[in-house]
Short mmCIF file of C-alpha atoms in Angstrom, two decimals:
data_model
loop_
_atom_site.label_atom_id
_atom_site.label_comp_id
_atom_site.label_asym_id
_atom_site.label_seq_id
_atom_site.Cartn_x
_atom_site.Cartn_y
_atom_site.Cartn_z
CA MET A 1 20.75 -198.69 53.41
CA PHE A 2 18.65 -201.82 52.32
CA ILE A 3 14.89 -202.35 51.30
CA LEU A 4 14.13 -206.05 51.65
CA LYS A 5 11.62 -208.55 51.61
CA ARG A 6 10.57 -211.16 54.35
CA GLN A 7 12.15 -213.79 52.09
CA ASP A 8 15.53 -212.06 52.10
CA VAL A 9 16.20 -212.18 55.74
CA GLU A 10 16.17 -214.46 58.89
CA ILE A 11 14.14 -212.99 61.98
CA SER A 12 14.55 -214.65 65.23
CA SER A 13 14.67 -213.60 69.11
CA ILE A 14 17.33 -213.62 71.81
CA GLN A 15 16.80 -213.12 75.63
CA HIS A 16 17.62 -209.70 76.74
CA PRO A 17 20.71 -210.00 79.08
CA LYS A 18 19.20 -207.21 81.81
CA ARG A 19 15.39 -208.06 81.43
CA ASP A 20 12.65 -210.77 81.11
CA GLN A 21 12.23 -209.73 77.47
CA GLN A 22 12.89 -211.33 74.12
CA VAL A 23 14.36 -209.26 71.46
CA PRO A 24 13.51 -209.56 67.79
CA ILE A 25 16.72 -209.60 65.81
CA LEU A 26 16.86 -209.58 61.89
CA HIS A 27 19.67 -211.23 60.13
CA TYR A 28 21.10 -210.41 56.58
CA GLN A 29 24.23 -211.19 54.89
CA GLY A 30 25.83 -211.72 58.02
CA GLN A 31 24.76 -208.61 59.79
CA THR A 32 22.35 -208.08 62.76
CA PHE A 33 19.68 -205.58 62.99
CA ARG A 34 17.14 -205.02 65.84
CA LEU A 35 13.79 -203.53 65.65
CA ILE A 36 13.29 -199.65 65.62
CA SER A 37 9.70 -199.08 64.30
CA LEU A 38 6.74 -200.88 62.90
CA PHE A 39 4.13 -199.40 60.67
CA LYS A 40 0.74 -201.01 59.50
CA ALA A 41 0.19 -201.59 55.79
CA ASN A 42 -1.37 -198.25 54.66
CA GLN A 43 1.54 -196.53 56.54
CA GLU A 44 4.12 -197.13 53.53
CA GLU A 45 5.02 -193.43 53.09
CA GLU A 46 5.27 -192.93 56.58
CA ALA A 47 7.76 -195.87 56.84
CA ARG A 48 9.74 -195.02 53.83
CA ALA A 49 10.08 -191.34 55.06
CA LEU A 50 11.44 -192.40 58.48
CA TRP A 51 13.74 -194.87 56.89
CA ARG A 52 15.08 -192.03 54.54
CA ASP A 53 15.46 -189.82 57.56
CA LEU A 54 17.29 -192.24 59.61
CA THR A 55 19.81 -193.44 56.72
CA ASP A 56 20.38 -190.34 54.75
CA ASN A 57 19.98 -187.34 57.51
CA ARG A 58 21.09 -189.44 60.48
CA GLY A 59 23.57 -191.84 59.31
CA LYS A 60 22.15 -195.02 60.69
CA ALA A 61 22.50 -198.20 58.92
CA CYS A 62 18.85 -199.43 58.72
CA VAL A 63 16.86 -201.99 56.86
CA LEU A 64 13.56 -201.25 55.71
CA LEU A 65 11.74 -204.60 55.52
CA GLU A 66 8.44 -205.04 53.35
CA GLU A 67 5.72 -207.36 54.45
CA PRO A 68 2.33 -207.93 52.96
CA ASP A 69 0.61 -206.84 56.09
CA ARG A 70 3.01 -204.24 57.65
CA PHE A 71 6.28 -202.13 57.25
CA SER A 72 9.06 -202.33 59.85
CA ILE A 73 12.56 -200.64 60.25
CA TRP A 74 15.61 -202.33 61.69
CA GLY A 75 18.72 -200.75 62.87
CA LYS A 76 22.09 -202.17 62.89
CA ILE A 77 23.60 -203.55 66.17
CA ARG A 78 26.26 -205.76 67.51
CA LEU A 79 24.80 -208.38 69.86
CA GLU A 80 26.88 -207.12 72.60
CA GLN A 81 25.33 -203.61 72.50
CA LEU A 82 22.16 -205.24 74.00
CA ASP A 83 23.92 -204.90 77.00
CA GLY A 84 23.89 -201.13 77.28
CA ASP A 85 21.20 -199.91 74.90
CA THR A 86 18.48 -199.03 77.43
CA GLY A 87 20.62 -196.43 79.48
CA GLY A 88 20.21 -198.75 82.89
CA HIS A 89 16.52 -197.76 82.86
CA ASN A 90 13.88 -200.26 83.77
CA LYS A 91 10.83 -200.94 81.77
CA THR A 92 8.37 -198.84 83.50
CA GLY A 93 11.12 -195.74 83.43
CA ILE A 94 11.24 -195.91 79.76
CA LEU A 95 7.58 -195.94 79.35
CA ILE A 96 7.38 -192.73 81.59
CA GLN A 97 10.33 -191.08 79.68
CA ALA A 98 8.50 -192.03 76.36
CA SER A 99 5.13 -190.63 77.69
CA ILE A 100 6.58 -187.22 78.67
CA LEU A 101 8.56 -186.66 75.39
CA LEU A 102 5.26 -187.15 73.74
CA LEU A 103 3.35 -184.86 76.03
CA GLN A 104 6.11 -182.14 75.24
CA ALA A 105 5.62 -182.60 71.52
CA VAL A 106 2.05 -182.04 71.86
CA HIS A 107 2.52 -179.04 74.13
CA LEU A 108 5.10 -177.69 71.56
CA ASP A 109 2.37 -178.07 68.65
CA ILE A 110 -0.32 -176.44 70.65
CA GLU A 111 2.08 -173.66 71.40
CA GLU A 112 3.16 -173.45 67.57
CA PHE A 113 -0.22 -173.80 65.79
CA LEU A 114 -2.94 -172.59 68.53
CA GLY A 115 -0.96 -169.93 70.44
CA ALA A 116 -0.08 -169.00 73.96
CA LYS A 117 -3.94 -168.72 75.25
CA GLN A 118 -4.78 -171.99 74.19
CA LEU A 119 -1.40 -173.32 75.66
CA THR A 120 -2.24 -171.97 78.96
CA LEU A 121 -5.68 -173.53 79.03
CA PHE A 122 -4.04 -176.88 77.66
CA GLU A 123 -1.93 -177.09 81.05
CA LYS A 124 -4.73 -176.35 82.98
CA ASP A 125 -7.08 -179.23 81.36
CA LEU A 126 -4.05 -181.52 81.84
CA GLY A 127 -3.31 -180.43 85.38
CA GLU A 128 -7.19 -181.20 86.18
CA VAL A 129 -6.81 -184.54 84.63
CA LEU A 130 -3.87 -185.57 86.56
CA ARG A 131 -5.86 -184.31 89.58
CA GLN A 132 -8.95 -186.12 89.13
CA GLN A 133 -7.05 -189.30 88.14
CA LYS A 134 -4.77 -188.99 91.44
CA PHE A 135 -1.66 -189.36 89.37
CA PRO A 136 1.16 -189.73 91.96
CA GLU A 137 3.34 -186.34 92.62
CA THR A 138 1.81 -184.80 89.50
CA SER A 139 -1.35 -183.31 90.94
CA SER A 140 -0.46 -179.82 91.11
CA PRO A 141 -0.36 -177.05 88.55
CA GLU A 142 3.23 -176.75 89.09
CA SER A 143 3.69 -180.35 88.21
CA VAL A 144 2.39 -179.79 85.01
CA LYS A 145 4.96 -177.16 84.18
CA HIS A 146 7.60 -179.71 85.50
CA LEU A 147 6.52 -182.14 83.01
CA VAL A 148 6.63 -179.91 80.04
CA THR A 149 10.03 -178.51 80.71
CA ILE A 150 11.91 -181.33 82.16
CA ASP A 151 14.66 -183.48 79.99
CA PRO A 152 12.96 -186.89 80.93
CA LEU A 153 15.92 -188.47 79.47
CA GLU A 154 17.97 -187.41 82.37
CA GLY A 155 16.09 -189.89 84.21
CA THR A 156 16.00 -187.51 87.20
CA LYS A 157 12.71 -186.06 88.85
CA LEU A 158 10.51 -188.67 86.71
CA PRO A 159 7.12 -189.02 88.38
CA ALA A 160 6.62 -192.15 90.34
CA TRP A 161 4.04 -193.93 88.13
CA GLN A 162 3.50 -197.37 87.52
CA GLU A 163 2.60 -198.74 84.07
CA ASN A 164 -1.16 -198.34 84.36
CA HIS A 165 -0.59 -194.69 85.15
CA VAL A 166 1.24 -194.52 81.86
CA THR A 167 -1.80 -196.20 80.04
CA THR A 168 -4.34 -193.78 81.51
CA PHE A 169 -1.99 -190.75 80.95
CA LEU A 170 -1.52 -191.37 77.34
CA GLN A 171 -5.24 -192.23 76.80
CA GLU A 172 -6.03 -188.74 78.39
CA LEU A 173 -3.48 -186.99 76.48
CA HIS A 174 -4.86 -188.37 73.38
CA LYS A 175 -8.44 -187.15 74.21
CA LEU A 176 -7.07 -183.60 75.17
CA GLY A 177 -5.08 -183.42 72.02
CA LYS A 178 -7.96 -184.45 69.84
CA THR A 179 -10.21 -181.79 71.59
CA TYR A 180 -7.68 -179.17 70.85
CA PHE A 181 -6.68 -179.78 67.51
CA GLY A 182 -9.84 -181.19 66.25
CA ASN A 183 -8.51 -184.63 64.90
CA ALA A 184 -5.94 -187.13 65.93
CA ASN A 185 -3.11 -186.42 63.65
CA PHE A 186 -1.00 -185.02 66.51
CA ALA A 187 -0.59 -188.94 67.34
CA ASN A 188 0.68 -190.13 64.33
CA LYS A 189 4.49 -190.88 63.69
CA VAL A 190 5.31 -191.76 67.42
CA ALA A 191 8.53 -192.98 66.39
CA ASP A 192 9.55 -189.53 64.87
CA ARG A 193 8.58 -188.04 68.19
CA LEU A 194 10.89 -190.22 70.23
CA GLN A 195 14.19 -190.02 68.06
CA ASP A 196 16.17 -188.62 71.02
CA MET A 197 15.61 -191.77 72.80
CA ALA A 198 18.23 -194.52 72.49
CA ASP A 199 17.22 -197.05 69.82
CA GLY A 200 16.86 -199.64 72.39
CA GLU A 201 14.57 -197.66 74.63
CA ARG A 202 12.38 -196.39 71.67
CA SER A 203 12.06 -199.97 70.47
CA LEU A 204 10.98 -201.41 73.69
CA PHE A 205 8.44 -198.35 74.14
CA ILE A 206 6.73 -198.86 70.78
CA SER A 207 6.69 -202.66 70.88
CA TRP A 208 4.76 -202.23 74.23
CA LEU A 209 2.45 -199.56 72.68
CA ASN A 210 1.63 -202.00 69.62
CA GLN A 211 0.47 -204.42 72.15
CA SER A 212 -1.43 -202.28 74.11
CA SER A 213 -5.11 -200.80 74.02
CA LEU A 214 -3.21 -197.48 72.98
CA SER A 215 -2.28 -199.03 69.60
CA LYS A 216 -5.38 -197.67 67.85
CA LEU A 217 -4.92 -194.20 69.39
CA TRP A 218 -0.92 -193.55 69.19
CA GLN A 219 0.55 -194.98 66.02
#
């Protein structure tokens, strides 16, 4: 829709009506946009690719904001939409949903690129990690099968994790993925992996990710 510079827009924040959270809002020519995804200065190509995909293929009204130290993508909203854009899920639930979607993306890549034998080993290794770390409700081999097959966006049968469990899970998933693939490319383009999430939920997760110790691992 638009590619803009910082001087073209006004950025403010408003209080989310349902959570103790400030939501960044971009204003341009009487229109309102909220943050979808952030990219570092050296990720211009990835930012433009996602922006083109959202606008051309998904029909979303989006702004690509170019700044000296970063790129960001903002989706058009009406402010009253904030009331319902997180599907009623709380912050921890959203973090759990996103982490399971990232697991399923890695699981799919291993199956596609490395084959069924490596996939079985990966599931076994992941199960061992969950057992050693004493993750609630996910310490049996059946738990891994459950995690890679459920639809986390339905919000049912999600594991009873806390925020610290999500952090540990994503650290261990990254470590496993790097072992299997030999590099960390699988951990790039997080926003692309989470396209099925509601914009508000995806934005919340990515903001949390960028502010956490995981920001250098998952991008």
